Amino acid sequence: MRPVFLVTPALVYLVVLCFIPDVIMLALSVFEYRDGVIYPGFTFEHYVGFLTDSFYLNILLRTLYLAFGVGVLTVLIGYPVAYFLVRGRSRFKGLVLMLVLMPLLASVVVRTFGWLVLLEPQGLVNQLLDVVGLGPVTLIRNYTGVFIGLVHVYLPYSILSIMASLSTVHPSLELAAQNLGAGRVAAFRRVTLPLTLPGMVTGFALTFALVLSAYATPRILGGRTVHTTATQIYDQMLFLLNWPLAGAIAVIVLVISLVVLWVTSRVQGKLVIA
Amino acid sequence: MTVAAEHRRIRVAGYVSPTRAWLERSLLTILYRVALGLILTFIAAPIVVVFIASVNETQYLRFPPAGFSTRWWEAALTERWMGPTWLSLRLAAVTAVMSSILGTLAALGIYRGSFRGRDALLAALLSPLILPQIVTGAAMLQFFALIGLRDVLGFPALLLGHIVITLPYAIRTVMVSLHGLDRRLEWAAQDLGANPVQTFVRVTLPLIKNGVFAGAVFAFIVSFNDVPISLFLGRPGNIPIPIAILGHVESRFDPAVAAVAVVTIAIVLALIAIAERFARVSEFIYQQER
Amino acid sequence: MEQPSATDVAVVGVTKRFGDVTAVHKVSLDVAHGEFLTLLGPSGCGKTTTLNIIAGFLRPDDGQILLGGQRVDHLPPYRRDTAMVFQQYALFPHMTVAENIAFGLQMRKAPKAEIVTRVQRALEIVRLPGLGDRRPSQLSGGQQQRVALARAIVVEPTVLLLDEPLSNLDLKLRENLRLEIKRVQRELGITAIYVTHDQGEALVMSDRIAVMNQGVVEQLGPPTEIYEEPRTAFVAEFIGTSNFLRGRLDGVEEETANIVLADGVQLRARRRPDGPTDGEVLVMVRPEHLALGGGNGTDGRANELRALVKEVVYLGSYIRFVAELATGDTVTVEEMNLPGAVRAGIGESVTLRVAPEHCLLLARPER
């Protein structure tokens, strides 16, 4: 059998159930929408509306801001963990790796629920803050909670990206730098850090893109007061039934994600995917 | 002869006392370990508290815990929660099988093929990984509604949607194991008289078994934990467990959810433990993510 | 060679364990100023571990390291005046060749102008002038090797450490570069410790060789001594090719000994003053010292062995015979391929002759 025929079932499947629906969504996003009814047409009003209406624009900007912050923080706190997992010689390495991979085993919903337990007004975190005299602080139904939850949810992606990058840097390079007189900090800063920049950028870009379409965490920890692009897509789809607008937001999210991932891929000369 | 034109020695940072050397070494190490400890606590905390909350006596978890109680578990192990859990299990199992079949065939085709546009084809097959899943979910809902198939919402639509997002994972894991496959082994089999089907069954499949298996496990886990697709494609009374939890915790705080969450984690861990007996799956999952 | 004046590196009773395995056991070495010392041994013998301990990458469990007379075993690598050439070169891939070479000088806070001239000079010394702007990935393996060497020598370390620097190169390049490294080391008068498992490299390059086995220095001496006067069966076997004849000591004189082989044949062998005095022993004979006799003619002094030719290997400039003695021991004989040389065919019975001074008495290792 010709190899190409083996690919056909999967390809047909994806065309019918993924690519055609995407095209339909794209088409719907330029249809007209009046009083809950969709009319065929060609208009950019939903895009223009979303990008000019201060309510929606605010949601977009806040989501981008959130995505940026989460991306940066996951890389910053993911780095020491990745370093430990690649370079460490501890016997706890296996355990830590399991801990890091845990998110791949537990649903986002489950982990975010854990944060709800921790962050609620009288939860453990507030109890702790109270002890040191800093509490109580409102940590749920606002951006703070969403931010913490998202960092936790997407941290593994950054860790794994950095690990991938770090494992291509031979440990002898850092030793060579020390051997030539560089202190541990200098050796890291001059050699390891620049060489793992690609992994950090990948981790950031992945996280950034994923936050734009993250639904469960903002919903659970943000309640109905925090809106992100993803919750907007959902609300427009299922509550307001404004499918053209939902489609327009989805396309905008899609485009931003693709641009971020595409730029990253171009910079690094390889494909970046979740 | 020297390296310098005019001989002048340039020295390293040089000698320090043993105490100073020890301090230099320890301070940085301590700093690094403390940071690491804090980050790992951050990672572990929400999972750990879910376990504790599920057996904590009071509704809100305080420190120290109030006492042991099974009442949340009693609430969790009812049709209200076990219905969606059972649906998720069936959904994930069928998704895993379907994705593996389609994915293995596709991976073999791509790997063997030398046709033009092979790379583009692979990119197309993996593209659901790049598309935001919530977009895919919303698009599928619009699609089913527009072609008049609202009736498929629920299990059938969920299945169709989950295969879309798990297929790329299956393809990728099988591709990984194909890369480690020596093509000459198949040539040898054919040279010894095996026809293509026999070659596949007797030689190729056993050699890529680990990859296929890992792909199936991965598909199962992704499906079982999925939110963004399931969000749109379920119907009342016919929703998978993550969506049931999501809908519930949005409105109120209920420790029964903690018990349900523990059940879902246990299911996934049990699956991996079982799968690990047949093939080295965990390594693959790890590799895949890298 | 100029008489070594001062000790640059001293390794004193260094021991290193990894879990239950003792990688290095009470190793002591002195390396004189300007000396080229090689640590030679099979993989896992502890030679690289020793080097890493000197550089400071590993901390010894016991013992001391002195550089230029000062204890440094508590110091981190960046406070030790050593420079290493790594096995895989460990060139920084994100820096140019010049930046790589400048790195150590920058870390030593050398003035900019000085760095520029020194880097130029180092590139000239390793014969790579004009390649400073390249990236390591744009260079061949041999060139990368030279850059690694330049990067190490440019800081003028108290000791240059080389960890199997040629093992990733092909044979031709290896033979070329070993002479290059030796030349640079000699011209700069730099003290060097070189780790290798290649006896050829060790014999060609070294002032002294330390043969290591299972974490212990078995013998330390100049190449000629290592080859001609091996102290243990391990050294004899590891350096060059050796034949070992098993026998029992039967009378010891000051510098000679009588040995009886299992089949009753008597042998006279050279004995070192610290050699074995009785019991089961080995007699070591190099293949080139065994002469193939047609079965007649003896000068009455040489040892004579009867053997059966099992295999004949034609190697161009010489011919190798593998023969079996009546004792069951197999010996290798190498005869120069000269006109009129004695030839023997497979299955032929021959007499092998060897002078007593070429038979070296060794203790039989405990197995």
CSV table of N, CA and C in Angstrom, one decimal, chain A residues 92-217:
chain,number,residue,atom,x,y,z
A,92,PHE,N,16.4,12.8,45.2
A,92,PHE,CA,15.0,13.2,45.2
A,92,PHE,C,14.6,13.6,43.8
A,93,LYS,N,15.5,13.5,42.8
A,93,LYS,CA,15.3,14.0,41.5
A,93,LYS,C,14.0,13.4,40.9
A,94,GLY,N,13.9,12.0,41.0
A,94,GLY,CA,12.7,11.3,40.5
A,94,GLY,C,11.4,11.9,41.1
A,95,LEU,N,11.5,12.1,42.4
A,95,LEU,CA,10.3,12.6,43.0
A,95,LEU,C,9.9,14.0,42.5
A,96,VAL,N,10.9,14.8,42.4
A,96,VAL,CA,10.6,16.2,41.9
A,96,VAL,C,10.1,16.1,40.4
A,97,LEU,N,10.7,15.3,39.7
A,97,LEU,CA,10.2,15.1,38.3
A,97,LEU,C,8.7,14.7,38.3
A,98,MET,N,8.4,13.8,39.1
A,98,MET,CA,7.0,13.4,39.2
A,98,MET,C,6.1,14.6,39.6
A,99,LEU,N,6.6,15.3,40.5
A,99,LEU,CA,5.8,16.5,41.0
A,99,LEU,C,5.6,17.5,39.9
A,100,VAL,N,6.6,17.6,39.0
A,100,VAL,CA,6.5,18.6,37.9
A,100,VAL,C,5.6,18.0,36.9
A,101,LEU,N,5.6,16.7,36.7
A,101,LEU,CA,4.8,16.1,35.6
A,101,LEU,C,3.3,15.9,36.1
A,102,MET,N,3.1,16.1,37.4
A,102,MET,CA,1.8,15.9,38.0
A,102,MET,C,0.7,16.6,37.2
A,103,PRO,N,0.9,17.8,36.8
A,103,PRO,CA,-0.1,18.6,36.1
A,103,PRO,C,-0.6,17.8,34.8
A,104,LEU,N,0.3,17.0,34.3
A,104,LEU,CA,-0.1,16.3,33.1
A,104,LEU,C,-1.1,15.2,33.5
A,105,LEU,N,-1.1,14.9,34.8
A,105,LEU,CA,-2.0,13.8,35.2
A,105,LEU,C,-3.3,14.3,35.8
A,106,ALA,N,-3.2,15.4,36.5
A,106,ALA,CA,-4.4,15.9,37.1
A,106,ALA,C,-5.0,17.0,36.3
A,107,SER,N,-6.3,17.1,36.2
A,107,SER,CA,-7.0,18.1,35.4
A,107,SER,C,-6.7,19.5,35.9
A,108,VAL,N,-6.7,20.4,35.0
A,108,VAL,CA,-6.6,21.8,35.3
A,108,VAL,C,-7.7,22.2,36.4
A,109,VAL,N,-8.9,21.6,36.2
A,109,VAL,CA,-10.0,21.9,37.1
A,109,VAL,C,-9.6,21.5,38.6
A,110,VAL,N,-9.0,20.3,38.7
A,110,VAL,CA,-8.6,19.8,40.0
A,110,VAL,C,-7.6,20.6,40.6
A,111,ARG,N,-6.6,21.0,39.9
A,111,ARG,CA,-5.5,21.8,40.5
A,111,ARG,C,-6.0,23.2,40.9
A,112,THR,N,-6.8,23.8,40.0
A,112,THR,CA,-7.4,25.1,40.3
A,112,THR,C,-8.3,25.0,41.6
A,113,PHE,N,-9.0,23.9,41.7
A,113,PHE,CA,-9.8,23.7,42.9
A,113,PHE,C,-8.9,23.7,44.1
A,114,GLY,N,-7.7,23.1,44.0
A,114,GLY,CA,-6.8,23.1,45.1
A,114,GLY,C,-6.4,24.6,45.5
A,115,TRP,N,-6.2,25.4,44.5
A,115,TRP,CA,-5.9,26.8,44.8
A,115,TRP,C,-7.1,27.5,45.5
A,116,LEU,N,-8.3,27.1,45.1
A,116,LEU,CA,-9.5,27.7,45.7
A,116,LEU,C,-9.5,27.4,47.2
A,117,VAL,N,-9.1,26.2,47.5
A,117,VAL,CA,-9.1,25.8,49.0
A,117,VAL,C,-8.0,26.6,49.7
A,118,LEU,N,-6.9,26.8,49.0
A,118,LEU,CA,-5.8,27.6,49.6
A,118,LEU,C,-6.0,29.0,49.8
A,119,LEU,N,-6.7,29.6,48.7
A,119,LEU,CA,-6.8,31.1,48.6
A,119,LEU,C,-8.0,31.7,49.2
A,120,GLU,N,-9.0,30.9,49.5
A,120,GLU,CA,-10.3,31.5,49.9
A,120,GLU,C,-10.1,32.3,51.2
A,121,PRO,N,-11.0,33.2,51.4
A,121,PRO,CA,-10.8,34.3,52.4
A,121,PRO,C,-10.3,33.7,53.8
A,122,GLN,N,-10.8,32.5,54.2
A,122,GLN,CA,-10.2,32.0,55.4
A,122,GLN,C,-9.4,30.8,55.2
A,123,GLY,N,-8.8,30.7,54.0
A,123,GLY,CA,-8.0,29.5,53.6
A,123,GLY,C,-6.6,29.6,54.3
A,124,LEU,N,-5.9,28.6,53.9
A,124,LEU,CA,-4.6,28.4,54.6
A,124,LEU,C,-3.6,29.6,54.3
A,125,VAL,N,-3.7,30.1,53.1
A,125,VAL,CA,-2.7,31.2,52.8
A,125,VAL,C,-3.1,32.4,53.6
A,126,ASN,N,-4.4,32.7,53.7
A,126,ASN,CA,-4.7,33.9,54.5
A,126,ASN,C,-4.5,33.7,56.0
A,127,GLN,N,-4.6,32.4,56.4
A,127,GLN,CA,-4.3,32.1,57.8
A,127,GLN,C,-2.8,32.4,58.1
A,128,LEU,N,-2.0,32.0,57.1
A,128,LEU,CA,-0.5,32.2,57.2
A,128,LEU,C,-0.2,33.7,57.2
A,129,LEU,N,-0.8,34.4,56.2
A,129,LEU,CA,-0.6,35.8,56.1
A,129,LEU,C,-1.0,36.5,57.4
A,130,ASP,N,-2.1,36.0,58.0
A,130,ASP,CA,-2.6,36.6,59.3
A,130,ASP,C,-1.5,36.5,60.4
A,131,VAL,N,-0.9,35.3,60.4
A,131,VAL,CA,0.1,35.0,61.4
A,131,VAL,C,1.2,36.0,61.4
A,132,VAL,N,1.7,36.3,60.1
A,132,VAL,CA,2.8,37.3,60.0
A,132,VAL,C,2.2,38.7,59.9
A,133,GLY,N,0.9,38.9,60.1
A,133,GLY,CA,0.4,40.2,60.2
A,133,GLY,C,0.1,40.9,58.9
A,134,LEU,N,0.0,40.2,57.8
A,134,LEU,CA,-0.2,40.8,56.5
A,134,LEU,C,-1.7,40.6,56.0
A,135,GLY,N,-2.4,39.7,56.7
A,135,GLY,CA,-3.7,39.4,56.2
A,135,GLY,C,-4.8,40.1,56.8
A,136,PRO,N,-6.1,39.8,56.5
A,136,PRO,CA,-6.4,39.0,55.4
A,136,PRO,C,-6.4,39.7,54.0
A,137,VAL,N,-6.1,39.0,53.0
A,137,VAL,CA,-6.1,39.6,51.6
A,137,VAL,C,-7.1,38.9,50.8
A,138,THR,N,-7.8,39.6,49.9
A,138,THR,CA,-8.7,39.0,49.0
A,138,THR,C,-7.9,38.4,47.9
A,139,LEU,N,-7.9,37.0,47.8
A,139,LEU,CA,-7.1,36.4,46.8
A,139,LEU,C,-7.9,35.6,45.7
A,140,ILE,N,-9.2,35.6,45.9
A,140,ILE,CA,-10.0,34.9,44.8
A,140,ILE,C,-11.1,35.9,44.3
A,141,ARG,N,-11.7,35.5,43.2
A,141,ARG,CA,-12.6,36.4,42.5
A,141,ARG,C,-11.9,37.7,42.1
A,142,ASN,N,-10.6,37.6,41.9
A,142,ASN,CA,-9.9,38.8,41.3
A,142,ASN,C,-8.7,38.3,40.5
A,143,TYR,N,-8.0,39.2,39.9
A,143,TYR,CA,-6.8,38.9,39.1
A,143,TYR,C,-5.7,38.2,39.8
A,144,THR,N,-5.5,38.6,41.1
A,144,THR,CA,-4.5,38.0,41.9
A,144,THR,C,-4.6,36.5,41.9
A,145,GLY,N,-5.8,36.0,42.2
A,145,GLY,CA,-6.0,34.6,42.3
A,145,GLY,C,-5.8,33.9,41.0
A,146,VAL,N,-6.3,34.5,39.9
A,146,VAL,CA,-6.2,34.0,38.6
A,146,VAL,C,-4.7,33.9,38.2
A,147,PHE,N,-4.0,34.9,38.5
A,147,PHE,CA,-2.6,35.0,38.2
A,147,PHE,C,-1.8,33.8,38.9
A,148,ILE,N,-2.1,33.7,40.2
A,148,ILE,CA,-1.4,32.6,40.9
A,148,ILE,C,-1.8,31.2,40.3
A,149,GLY,N,-3.1,31.0,40.1
A,149,GLY,CA,-3.5,29.8,39.5
A,149,GLY,C,-2.9,29.5,38.2
A,150,LEU,N,-2.8,30.5,37.3
A,150,LEU,CA,-2.3,30.3,36.0
A,150,LEU,C,-0.8,30.0,36.0
A,151,VAL,N,-0.1,30.7,36.9
A,151,VAL,CA,1.4,30.4,37.0
A,151,VAL,C,1.6,28.9,37.4
A,152,HIS,N,0.7,28.4,38.3
A,152,HIS,CA,0.8,27.0,38.7
A,152,HIS,C,0.5,26.1,37.5
A,153,VAL,N,-0.6,26.4,36.8
A,153,VAL,CA,-1.0,25.5,35.8
A,153,VAL,C,0.0,25.4,34.6
A,154,TYR,N,0.6,26.5,34.3
A,154,TYR,CA,1.5,26.5,33.1
A,154,TYR,C,3.0,26.4,33.4
A,155,LEU,N,3.3,26.4,34.7
A,155,LEU,CA,4.7,26.3,35.1
A,155,LEU,C,5.4,25.0,34.5
A,156,PRO,N,4.7,23.9,34.4
A,156,PRO,CA,5.4,22.7,33.8
A,156,PRO,C,5.9,22.9,32.4
A,157,TYR,N,5.1,23.7,31.6
A,157,TYR,CA,5.5,23.9,30.3
A,157,TYR,C,6.8,24.7,30.2
A,158,SER,N,7.0,25.7,31.0
A,158,SER,CA,8.2,26.4,31.1
A,158,SER,C,9.4,25.5,31.6
A,159,ILE,N,9.1,24.7,32.6
A,159,ILE,CA,10.1,23.9,33.2
A,159,ILE,C,10.6,22.9,32.1
A,160,LEU,N,9.7,22.3,31.4
A,160,LEU,CA,10.1,21.3,30.4
A,160,LEU,C,10.8,21.9,29.2
A,161,SER,N,10.4,23.2,28.8
A,161,SER,CA,11.1,23.9,27.7
A,161,SER,C,12.5,24.2,28.1
A,162,ILE,N,12.7,24.7,29.4
A,162,ILE,CA,14.0,25.0,29.8
A,162,ILE,C,14.9,23.8,30.0
A,163,MET,N,14.2,22.7,30.5
A,163,MET,CA,15.0,21.5,30.6
A,163,MET,C,15.5,21.0,29.3
A,164,ALA,N,14.6,21.1,28.3
A,164,ALA,CA,15.1,20.6,26.9
A,164,ALA,C,16.3,21.4,26.5
A,165,SER,N,16.2,22.7,26.7
A,165,SER,CA,17.3,23.6,26.3
A,165,SER,C,18.6,23.3,27.1
A,166,LEU,N,18.4,23.2,28.4
A,166,LEU,CA,19.5,23.0,29.3
A,166,LEU,C,20.2,21.6,29.0
A,167,SER,N,19.4,20.6,28.6
A,167,SER,CA,20.1,19.3,28.4
A,167,SER,C,20.9,19.3,27.2
A,168,THR,N,20.8,20.3,26.3
A,168,THR,CA,21.7,20.4,25.2
A,168,THR,C,23.0,21.1,25.5
A,169,VAL,N,23.0,21.8,26.7
A,169,VAL,CA,24.2,22.5,27.1
A,169,VAL,C,25.1,21.5,27.9
A,170,HIS,N,26.2,21.1,27.4
A,170,HIS,CA,27.0,20.2,28.1
A,170,HIS,C,27.5,20.7,29.4
A,171,PRO,N,27.4,20.0,30.5
A,171,PRO,CA,27.8,20.5,31.8
A,171,PRO,C,29.3,20.9,31.8
A,172,SER,N,30.1,20.4,30.9
A,172,SER,CA,31.5,20.7,30.9
A,172,SER,C,31.7,22.2,30.6
A,173,LEU,N,30.7,22.8,29.9
A,173,LEU,CA,30.9,24.2,29.5
A,173,LEU,C,31.0,25.1,30.8
A,174,GLU,N,30.1,24.8,31.7
A,174,GLU,CA,30.1,25.6,33.0
A,174,GLU,C,31.4,25.3,33.8
A,175,LEU,N,31.8,24.0,33.7
A,175,LEU,CA,33.0,23.7,34.4
A,175,LEU,C,34.2,24.4,33.7
A,176,ALA,N,34.2,24.4,32.4
A,176,ALA,CA,35.3,25.1,31.7
A,176,ALA,C,35.3,26.6,32.1
A,177,ALA,N,34.2,27.2,32.2
A,177,ALA,CA,34.1,28.6,32.6
A,177,ALA,C,34.7,28.8,34.0
A,178,GLN,N,34.3,27.9,34.9
A,178,GLN,CA,34.9,28.0,36.3
A,178,GLN,C,36.4,27.7,36.3
A,179,ASN,N,36.8,26.8,35.5
A,179,ASN,CA,38.2,26.4,35.3
A,179,ASN,C,39.0,27.6,34.9
A,180,LEU,N,38.3,28.5,34.0
A,180,LEU,CA,39.0,29.7,33.5
A,180,LEU,C,38.9,30.9,34.4
A,181,GLY,N,38.3,30.6,35.6
A,181,GLY,CA,38.3,31.7,36.6
A,181,GLY,C,37.0,32.4,36.9
A,182,ALA,N,35.9,31.9,36.2
A,182,ALA,CA,34.6,32.5,36.5
A,182,ALA,C,34.0,31.9,37.7
A,183,GLY,N,33.5,32.7,38.6
A,183,GLY,CA,32.8,32.3,39.8
A,183,GLY,C,31.5,31.6,39.3
A,184,ARG,N,30.8,30.9,40.3
A,184,ARG,CA,29.6,30.2,39.8
A,184,ARG,C,28.6,31.1,39.2
A,185,VAL,N,28.4,32.3,39.8
A,185,VAL,CA,27.4,33.2,39.2
A,185,VAL,C,27.8,33.6,37.8
A,186,ALA,N,29.1,34.0,37.7
A,186,ALA,CA,29.6,34.5,36.4
A,186,ALA,C,29.5,33.4,35.4
A,187,ALA,N,29.9,32.2,35.8
A,187,ALA,CA,29.9,31.0,34.8
A,187,ALA,C,28.4,30.8,34.3
A,188,PHE,N,27.5,30.9,35.2
A,188,PHE,CA,26.1,30.7,34.9
A,188,PHE,C,25.6,31.9,33.9
A,189,ARG,N,25.9,33.1,34.3
A,189,ARG,CA,25.4,34.2,33.6
A,189,ARG,C,26.1,34.3,32.2
A,190,ARG,N,27.4,34.0,32.1
A,190,ARG,CA,28.1,34.2,30.8
A,190,ARG,C,27.9,33.0,29.9
A,191,VAL,N,27.7,31.8,30.5
A,191,VAL,CA,27.7,30.6,29.6
A,191,VAL,C,26.3,29.9,29.6
A,192,THR,N,25.8,29.5,30.7
A,192,THR,CA,24.6,28.7,30.7
A,192,THR,C,23.4,29.5,30.4
A,193,LEU,N,23.3,30.7,31.0
A,193,LEU,CA,22.1,31.5,30.7
A,193,LEU,C,21.9,31.8,29.2
A,194,PRO,N,22.9,32.4,28.6
A,194,PRO,CA,22.7,32.7,27.2
A,194,PRO,C,22.4,31.5,26.3
A,195,LEU,N,23.0,30.3,26.7
A,195,LEU,CA,22.8,29.1,25.9
A,195,LEU,C,21.4,28.6,26.1
A,196,THR,N,20.7,28.9,27.2
A,196,THR,CA,19.4,28.3,27.5
A,196,THR,C,18.3,29.4,27.2
A,197,LEU,N,18.7,30.5,26.7
A,197,LEU,CA,17.7,31.6,26.3
A,197,LEU,C,16.6,31.0,25.4
A,198,PRO,N,17.0,30.2,24.4
A,198,PRO,CA,15.9,29.7,23.5
A,198,PRO,C,14.9,28.9,24.3
A,199,GLY,N,15.3,28.1,25.3
A,199,GLY,CA,14.3,27.4,26.1
A,199,GLY,C,13.4,28.3,26.9
A,200,MET,N,14.0,29.4,27.4
A,200,MET,CA,13.3,30.3,28.2
A,200,MET,C,12.2,31.0,27.3
A,201,VAL,N,12.7,31.4,26.1
A,201,VAL,CA,11.8,32.1,25.2
A,201,VAL,C,10.6,31.1,24.8
A,202,THR,N,11.0,29.9,24.5
A,202,THR,CA,9.9,28.9,24.2
A,202,THR,C,8.9,28.8,25.3
A,203,GLY,N,9.4,28.6,26.5
A,203,GLY,CA,8.6,28.5,27.7
A,203,GLY,C,7.7,29.7,27.8
A,204,PHE,N,8.2,30.9,27.6
A,204,PHE,CA,7.4,32.1,27.7
A,204,PHE,C,6.3,32.1,26.7
A,205,ALA,N,6.7,31.8,25.4
A,205,ALA,CA,5.8,31.9,24.3
A,205,ALA,C,4.7,30.9,24.5
A,206,LEU,N,5.0,29.7,24.9
A,206,LEU,CA,4.0,28.7,25.1
A,206,LEU,C,3.0,29.1,26.1
A,207,THR,N,3.5,29.6,27.3
A,207,THR,CA,2.7,30.0,28.4
A,207,THR,C,1.8,31.2,28.0
A,208,PHE,N,2.4,32.1,27.3
A,208,PHE,CA,1.7,33.3,26.8
A,208,PHE,C,0.5,32.8,26.0
A,209,ALA,N,0.8,32.0,25.0
A,209,ALA,CA,-0.3,31.5,24.1
A,209,ALA,C,-1.4,30.8,24.9
A,210,LEU,N,-0.9,29.9,25.8
A,210,LEU,CA,-1.9,29.1,26.5
A,210,LEU,C,-2.8,29.9,27.4
A,211,VAL,N,-2.2,31.0,28.0
A,211,VAL,CA,-3.0,31.8,28.9
A,211,VAL,C,-4.2,32.5,28.2
A,212,LEU,N,-3.9,32.9,26.9
A,212,LEU,CA,-4.9,33.6,26.1
A,212,LEU,C,-6.1,32.7,26.0
A,213,SER,N,-6.0,31.4,25.9
A,213,SER,CA,-7.1,30.5,25.7
A,213,SER,C,-7.5,29.7,27.0
A,214,ALA,N,-6.9,30.1,28.1
A,214,ALA,CA,-7.2,29.4,29.4
A,214,ALA,C,-8.6,29.8,29.9
A,215,TYR,N,-9.4,28.8,30.1
A,215,TYR,CA,-10.8,29.0,30.5
A,215,TYR,C,-11.0,28.7,32.0
A,216,ALA,N,-10.7,27.4,32.4
A,216,ALA,CA,-11.1,26.9,33.7
A,216,ALA,C,-10.5,27.7,34.8
A,217,THR,N,-9.2,28.1,34.8
A,217,THR,CA,-8.6,28.8,35.9
A,217,THR,C,-9.2,30.2,36.1
